[in-house]
CSV table of C-alpha atoms in Angstrom, one decimal:
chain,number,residue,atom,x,y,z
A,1,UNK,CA,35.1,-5.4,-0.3
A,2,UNK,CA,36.7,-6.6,-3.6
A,3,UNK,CA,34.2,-9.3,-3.5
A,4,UNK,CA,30.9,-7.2,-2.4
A,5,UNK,CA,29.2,-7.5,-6.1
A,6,UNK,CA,28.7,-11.8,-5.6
A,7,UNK,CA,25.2,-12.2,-5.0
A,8,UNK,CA,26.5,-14.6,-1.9
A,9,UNK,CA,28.0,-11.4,-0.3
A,10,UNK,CA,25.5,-9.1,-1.0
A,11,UNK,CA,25.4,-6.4,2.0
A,12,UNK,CA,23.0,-3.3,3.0
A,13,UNK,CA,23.1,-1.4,6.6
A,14,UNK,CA,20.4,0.3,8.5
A,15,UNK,CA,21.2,3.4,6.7
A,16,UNK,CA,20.1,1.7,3.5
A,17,UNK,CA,16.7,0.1,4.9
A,18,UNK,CA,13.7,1.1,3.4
A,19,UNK,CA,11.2,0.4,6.8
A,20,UNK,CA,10.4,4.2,6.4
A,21,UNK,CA,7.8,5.5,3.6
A,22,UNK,CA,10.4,6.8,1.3
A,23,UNK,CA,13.3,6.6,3.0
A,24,UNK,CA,16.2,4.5,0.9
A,25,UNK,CA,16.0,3.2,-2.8
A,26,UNK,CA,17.3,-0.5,-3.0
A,27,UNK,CA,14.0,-2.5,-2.0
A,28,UNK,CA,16.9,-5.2,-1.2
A,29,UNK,CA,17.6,-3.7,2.3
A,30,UNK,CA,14.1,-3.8,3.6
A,31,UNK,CA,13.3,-5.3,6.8
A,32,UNK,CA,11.2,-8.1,7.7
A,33,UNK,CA,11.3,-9.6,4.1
A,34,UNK,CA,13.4,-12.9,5.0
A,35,UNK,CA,13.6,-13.5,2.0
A,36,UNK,CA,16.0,-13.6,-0.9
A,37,UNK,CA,12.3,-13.5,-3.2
A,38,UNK,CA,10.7,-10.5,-0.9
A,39,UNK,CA,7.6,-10.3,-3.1
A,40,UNK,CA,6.6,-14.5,-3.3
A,41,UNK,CA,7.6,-14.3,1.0
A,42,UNK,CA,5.4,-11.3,1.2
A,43,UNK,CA,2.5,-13.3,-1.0
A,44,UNK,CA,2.8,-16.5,0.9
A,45,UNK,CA,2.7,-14.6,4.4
A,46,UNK,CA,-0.5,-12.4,3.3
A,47,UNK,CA,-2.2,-16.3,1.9
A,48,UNK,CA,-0.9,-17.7,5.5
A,49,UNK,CA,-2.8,-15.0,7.5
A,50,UNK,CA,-6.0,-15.5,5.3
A,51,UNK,CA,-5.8,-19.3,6.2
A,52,UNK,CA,-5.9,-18.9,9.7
A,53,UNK,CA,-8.4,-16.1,9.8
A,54,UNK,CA,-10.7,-18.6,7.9
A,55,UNK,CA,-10.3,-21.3,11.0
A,56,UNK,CA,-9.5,-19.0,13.6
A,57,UNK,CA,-13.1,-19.3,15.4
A,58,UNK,CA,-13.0,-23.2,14.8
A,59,UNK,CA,-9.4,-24.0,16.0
A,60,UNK,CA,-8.4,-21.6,18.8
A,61,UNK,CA,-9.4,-22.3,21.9
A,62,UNK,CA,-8.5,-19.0,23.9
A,63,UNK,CA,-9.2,-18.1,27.9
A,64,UNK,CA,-10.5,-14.9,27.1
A,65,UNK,CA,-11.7,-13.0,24.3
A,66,UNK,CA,-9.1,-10.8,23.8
A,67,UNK,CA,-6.9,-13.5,22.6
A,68,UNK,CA,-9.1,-13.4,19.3
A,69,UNK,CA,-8.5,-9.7,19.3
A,70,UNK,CA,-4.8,-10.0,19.4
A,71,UNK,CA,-5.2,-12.5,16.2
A,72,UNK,CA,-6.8,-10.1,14.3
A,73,UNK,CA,-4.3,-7.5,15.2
A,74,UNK,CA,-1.3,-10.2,14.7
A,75,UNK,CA,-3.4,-11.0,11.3
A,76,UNK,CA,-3.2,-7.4,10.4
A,77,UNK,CA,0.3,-6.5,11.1
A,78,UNK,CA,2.1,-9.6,9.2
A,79,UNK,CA,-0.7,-8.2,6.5
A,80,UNK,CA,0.7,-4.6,6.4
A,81,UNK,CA,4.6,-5.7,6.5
A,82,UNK,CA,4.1,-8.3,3.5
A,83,UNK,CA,2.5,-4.9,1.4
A,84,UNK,CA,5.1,-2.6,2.8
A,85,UNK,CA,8.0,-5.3,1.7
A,86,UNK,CA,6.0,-5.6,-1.9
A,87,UNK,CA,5.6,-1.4,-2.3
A,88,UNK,CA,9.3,-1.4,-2.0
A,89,UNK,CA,10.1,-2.6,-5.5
A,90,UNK,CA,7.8,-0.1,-7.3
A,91,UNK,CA,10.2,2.9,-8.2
A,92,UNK,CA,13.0,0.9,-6.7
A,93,UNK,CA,16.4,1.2,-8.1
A,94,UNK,CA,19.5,-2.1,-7.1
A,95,UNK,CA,22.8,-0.3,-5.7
A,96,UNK,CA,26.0,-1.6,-6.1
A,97,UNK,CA,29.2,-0.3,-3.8
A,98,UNK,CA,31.7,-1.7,-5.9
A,99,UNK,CA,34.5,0.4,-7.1
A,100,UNK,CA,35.7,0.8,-10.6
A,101,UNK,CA,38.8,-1.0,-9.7
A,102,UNK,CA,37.1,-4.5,-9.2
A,103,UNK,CA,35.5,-3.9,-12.8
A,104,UNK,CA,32.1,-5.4,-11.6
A,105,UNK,CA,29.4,-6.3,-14.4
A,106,UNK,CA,27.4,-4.9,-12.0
A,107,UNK,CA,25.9,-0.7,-12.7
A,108,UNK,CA,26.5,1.4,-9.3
A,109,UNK,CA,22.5,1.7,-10.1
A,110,UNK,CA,20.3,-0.5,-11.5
A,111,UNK,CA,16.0,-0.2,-12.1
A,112,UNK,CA,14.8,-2.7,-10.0
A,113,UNK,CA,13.5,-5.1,-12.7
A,114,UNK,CA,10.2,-4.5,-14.6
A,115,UNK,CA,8.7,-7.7,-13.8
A,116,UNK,CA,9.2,-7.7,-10.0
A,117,UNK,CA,7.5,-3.8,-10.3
A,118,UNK,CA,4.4,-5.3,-12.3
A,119,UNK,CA,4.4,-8.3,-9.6
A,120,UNK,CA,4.6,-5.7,-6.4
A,121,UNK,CA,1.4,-3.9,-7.9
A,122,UNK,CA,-0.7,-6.9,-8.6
A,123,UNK,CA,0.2,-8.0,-5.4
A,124,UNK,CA,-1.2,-4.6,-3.8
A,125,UNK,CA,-3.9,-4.3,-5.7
A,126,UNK,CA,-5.2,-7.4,-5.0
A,127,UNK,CA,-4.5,-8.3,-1.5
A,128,UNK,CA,-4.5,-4.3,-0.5
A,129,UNK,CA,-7.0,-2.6,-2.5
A,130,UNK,CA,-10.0,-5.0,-3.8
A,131,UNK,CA,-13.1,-5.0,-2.8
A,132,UNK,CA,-12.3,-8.7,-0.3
A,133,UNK,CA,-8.6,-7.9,0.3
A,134,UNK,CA,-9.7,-7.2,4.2
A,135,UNK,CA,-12.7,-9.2,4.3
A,136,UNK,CA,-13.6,-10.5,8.0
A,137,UNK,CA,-16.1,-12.8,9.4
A,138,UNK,CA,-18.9,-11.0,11.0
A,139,UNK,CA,-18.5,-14.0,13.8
A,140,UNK,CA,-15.0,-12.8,14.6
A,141,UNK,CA,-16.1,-9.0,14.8
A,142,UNK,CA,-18.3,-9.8,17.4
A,143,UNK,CA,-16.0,-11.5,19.6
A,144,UNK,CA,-13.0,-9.5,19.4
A,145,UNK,CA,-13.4,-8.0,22.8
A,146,UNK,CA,-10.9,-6.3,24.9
A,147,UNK,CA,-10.4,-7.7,28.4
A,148,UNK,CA,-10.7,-5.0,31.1
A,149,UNK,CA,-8.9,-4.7,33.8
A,150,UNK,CA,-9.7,-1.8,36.6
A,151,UNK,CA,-10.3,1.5,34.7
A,152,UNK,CA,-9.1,0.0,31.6
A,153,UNK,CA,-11.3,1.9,28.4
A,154,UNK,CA,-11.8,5.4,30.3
A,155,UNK,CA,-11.4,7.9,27.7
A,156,UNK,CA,-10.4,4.9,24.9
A,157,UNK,CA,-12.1,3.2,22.3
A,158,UNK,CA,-13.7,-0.6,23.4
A,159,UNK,CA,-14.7,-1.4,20.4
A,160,UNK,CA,-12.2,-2.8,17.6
A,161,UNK,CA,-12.6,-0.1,14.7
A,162,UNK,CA,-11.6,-2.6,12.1
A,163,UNK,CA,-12.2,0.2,9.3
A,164,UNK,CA,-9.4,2.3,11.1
A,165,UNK,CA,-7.1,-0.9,11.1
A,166,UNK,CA,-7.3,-1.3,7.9
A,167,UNK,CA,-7.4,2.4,6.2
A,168,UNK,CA,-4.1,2.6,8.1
A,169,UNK,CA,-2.0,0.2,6.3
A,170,UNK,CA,-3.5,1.2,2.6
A,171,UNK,CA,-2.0,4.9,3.8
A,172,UNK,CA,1.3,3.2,4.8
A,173,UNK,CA,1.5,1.8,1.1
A,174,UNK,CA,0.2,5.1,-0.5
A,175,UNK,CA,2.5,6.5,1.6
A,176,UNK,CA,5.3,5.2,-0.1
A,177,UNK,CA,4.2,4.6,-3.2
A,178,UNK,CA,3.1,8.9,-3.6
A,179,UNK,CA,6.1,9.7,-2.2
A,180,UNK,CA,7.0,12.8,-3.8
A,181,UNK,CA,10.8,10.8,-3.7
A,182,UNK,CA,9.4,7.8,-5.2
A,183,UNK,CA,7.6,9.3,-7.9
A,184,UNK,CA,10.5,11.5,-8.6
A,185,UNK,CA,12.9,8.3,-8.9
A,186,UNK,CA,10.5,6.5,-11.2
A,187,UNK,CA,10.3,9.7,-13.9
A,188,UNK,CA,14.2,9.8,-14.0
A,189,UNK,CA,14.5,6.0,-13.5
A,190,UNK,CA,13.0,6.4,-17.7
A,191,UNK,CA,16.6,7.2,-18.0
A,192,UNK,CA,18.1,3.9,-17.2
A,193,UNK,CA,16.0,2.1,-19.7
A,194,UNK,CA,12.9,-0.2,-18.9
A,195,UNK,CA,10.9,0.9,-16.2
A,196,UNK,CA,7.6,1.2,-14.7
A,197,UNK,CA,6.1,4.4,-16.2
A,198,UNK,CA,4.4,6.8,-13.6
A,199,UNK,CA,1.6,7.4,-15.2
A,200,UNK,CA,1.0,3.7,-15.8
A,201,UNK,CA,1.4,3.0,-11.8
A,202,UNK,CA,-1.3,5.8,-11.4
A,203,UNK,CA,-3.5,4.4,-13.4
A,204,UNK,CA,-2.9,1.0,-12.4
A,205,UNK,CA,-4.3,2.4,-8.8
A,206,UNK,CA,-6.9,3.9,-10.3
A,207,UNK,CA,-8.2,0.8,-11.2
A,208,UNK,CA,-7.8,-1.3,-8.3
A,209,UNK,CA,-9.3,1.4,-5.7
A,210,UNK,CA,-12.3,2.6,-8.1
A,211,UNK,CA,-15.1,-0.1,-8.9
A,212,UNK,CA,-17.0,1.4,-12.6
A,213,UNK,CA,-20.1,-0.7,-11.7
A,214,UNK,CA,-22.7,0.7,-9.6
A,215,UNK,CA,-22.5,-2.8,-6.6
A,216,UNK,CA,-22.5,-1.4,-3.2
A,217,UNK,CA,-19.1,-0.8,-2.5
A,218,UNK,CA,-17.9,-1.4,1.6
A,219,UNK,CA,-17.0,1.0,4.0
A,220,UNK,CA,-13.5,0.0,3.8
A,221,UNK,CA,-13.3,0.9,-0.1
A,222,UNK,CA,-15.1,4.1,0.5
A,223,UNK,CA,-12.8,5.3,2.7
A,224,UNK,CA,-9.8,4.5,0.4
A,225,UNK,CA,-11.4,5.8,-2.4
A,226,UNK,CA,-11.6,9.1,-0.3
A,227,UNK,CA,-8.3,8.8,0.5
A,228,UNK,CA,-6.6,8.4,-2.3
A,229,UNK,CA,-8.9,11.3,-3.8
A,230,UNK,CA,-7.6,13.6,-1.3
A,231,UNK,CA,-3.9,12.6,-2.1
A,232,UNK,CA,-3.9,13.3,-5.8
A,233,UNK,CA,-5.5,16.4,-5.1
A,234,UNK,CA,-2.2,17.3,-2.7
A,235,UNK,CA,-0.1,16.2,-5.5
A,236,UNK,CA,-2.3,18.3,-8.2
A,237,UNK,CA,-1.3,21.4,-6.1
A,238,UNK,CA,2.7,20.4,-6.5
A,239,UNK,CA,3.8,21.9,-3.3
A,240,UNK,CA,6.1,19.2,-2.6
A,241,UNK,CA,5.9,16.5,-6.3
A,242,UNK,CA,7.1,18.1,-9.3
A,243,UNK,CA,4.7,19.0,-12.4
A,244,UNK,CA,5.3,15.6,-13.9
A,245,UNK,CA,3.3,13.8,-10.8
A,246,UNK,CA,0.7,16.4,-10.8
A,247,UNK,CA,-0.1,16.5,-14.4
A,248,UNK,CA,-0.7,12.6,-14.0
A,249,UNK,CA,-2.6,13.1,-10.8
A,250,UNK,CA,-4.8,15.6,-12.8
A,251,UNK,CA,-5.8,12.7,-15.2
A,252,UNK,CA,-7.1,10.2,-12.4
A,253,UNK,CA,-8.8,13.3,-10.9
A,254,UNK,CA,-11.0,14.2,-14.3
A,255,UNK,CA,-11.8,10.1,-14.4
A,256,UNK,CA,-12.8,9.6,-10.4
A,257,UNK,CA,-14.7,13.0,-11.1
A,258,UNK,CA,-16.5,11.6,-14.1
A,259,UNK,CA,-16.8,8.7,-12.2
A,260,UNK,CA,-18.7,10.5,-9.2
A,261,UNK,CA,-21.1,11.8,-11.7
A,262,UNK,CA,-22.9,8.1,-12.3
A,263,UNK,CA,-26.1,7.9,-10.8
A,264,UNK,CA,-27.0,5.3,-8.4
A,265,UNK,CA,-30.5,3.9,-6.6
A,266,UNK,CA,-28.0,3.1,-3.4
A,267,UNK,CA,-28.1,5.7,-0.5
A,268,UNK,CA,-24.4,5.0,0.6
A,269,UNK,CA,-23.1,4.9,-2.6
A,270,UNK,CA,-25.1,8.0,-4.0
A,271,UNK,CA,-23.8,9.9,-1.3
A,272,UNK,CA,-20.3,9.0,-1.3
A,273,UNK,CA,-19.8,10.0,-5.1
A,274,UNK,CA,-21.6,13.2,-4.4
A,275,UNK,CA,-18.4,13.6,-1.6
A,276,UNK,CA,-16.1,12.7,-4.4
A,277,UNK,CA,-17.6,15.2,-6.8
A,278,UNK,CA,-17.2,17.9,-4.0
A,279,UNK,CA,-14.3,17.4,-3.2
A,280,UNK,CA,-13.0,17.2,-6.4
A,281,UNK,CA,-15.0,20.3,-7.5
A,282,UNK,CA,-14.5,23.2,-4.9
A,283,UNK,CA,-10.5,21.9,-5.8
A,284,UNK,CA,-10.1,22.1,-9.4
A,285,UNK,CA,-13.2,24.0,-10.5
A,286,UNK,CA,-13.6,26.6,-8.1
A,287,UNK,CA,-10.0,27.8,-8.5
């Protein structure tokens, strides 16, 4: 133990791990990172996938379709793990065990630093929440089909709801990242000295889930948009953040609300900002 603050001897249990939406604080003891540089790992593992999507029709050679399926779903979970390892380091804070005897330069708690947070957001924004992040090959959709065996598919889905797939692991990195923990820890983190302001991490999402132009936007986006919509409202009402969080959700609210408001010649679009604006509306306005 005298020698637990050298970076060689660096240590975290299962009770530290932060596989759980905001469970834990060091993003250090996160699982399937494999990596002493968890953010470039989970970057380079996202970049892999995308590769073999690309030539995934032109060299694999499967017996039956479902093998294709199980690549997309393979595809998808290495995607979601490289986010969740990434979301880790926004609002994270470094622990050190050492006791005051061994007189460590090390701080029992440390901001996780500034740089690896503005790296961990880009990385989600881009590869989680823009417009391509999930883009797949209309060639692939139609061939990802489920082999069936006897009764296989009674009272299941067939199909491969791709749009599910994917809202699922944006929720798992809104999950932690609106953690009413997380955003707690990143208000008092403001204590410890540079940090990633809450207010600027909301924003920054703002950004990468809401398009200003009037472009078609895909099903995908739409349904994060909703999503994250219907979060900050749950945060507005503070019955498990504190004020601080809601008062910042309350600002992205009055901009996806003027937002909504933009007309558009697009039938999809048109009606999903008219959902926006109810939603919005019979929430804040009403009450």
């Amino acid at each position: 133990m005298e020698r637990s603050d050298e970076p060689e001897l660096m240590f975290a249990n299962d009770a530290d791990d932060m596989r759980r939406p905001g469970k834990g604080i060091d993003p250090r003891a996160m699982i399937s990172d494999l990596s002493n540089e968890p953010i470039k790992h989970a970057l380079q593992r996202i970049e892999l996938m995308d590769e073999v999507q690309k030539t995934l029709l032109e060299e694999f050679e499967p017996e039956t379709w479902e093998e294709y399926r199980n690549s997309i779903t393979t595809i998808l979970r290495e995607k979601s793990r490289a986010l969740s390892t990434a979301s880790r380091f926004i609002g994270g804070i470094y622990v050190n065990r050492s006791t005051p005897e061994q007189k460590s330069d090390l701080s029992p708690y440390e901001v996780a630093p500034l740089e690896l947070q503005i790296k961990a957001i880009n990385l989600i924004k881009k590869y989680g929440f823009s417009d391509d992040a999930f883009y797949i090959q209309p060639e692939i959709m139609k061939v990802i089909q489920k082999e069936r065996r006897g009764f296989d598919f009674y009272g299941e889905k067939e199909d491969f709801h791709y749009h599910e797939e994917v809202l699922d692991i944006q929720q798992n990195v809104l999950n932690h990242l609106l953690h009413p923990d997380v955003l707690s820890r990143m208000i008092d983190s403001s204590l410890y000295g540079e940090h990633y302001p809450l207010e600027v991490m909301f924003n920054d999402l703002t950004e990468a889930i809401f398009d200003t132009s009037n472009k078609e936007i895909s099903g995908i986006k739409r349904n994060l948009q909703i999503d994250y919509t219907k979060r900050l409202l749950d945060i507005l009402k503070a019955r498990y953040h504190d004020e601080i969080s809601a008062s910042a959700a309350l600002k992205e609210l009055r901009k996806i609300e003027k937002l909504s408001k933009k007309s558009s010649t697009d039938l999809s679009l048109k009606n999903h900002r008219e959902y926006l604006y109810w939603l919005i509306d019979k929430s804040i306005n009403n009450n």
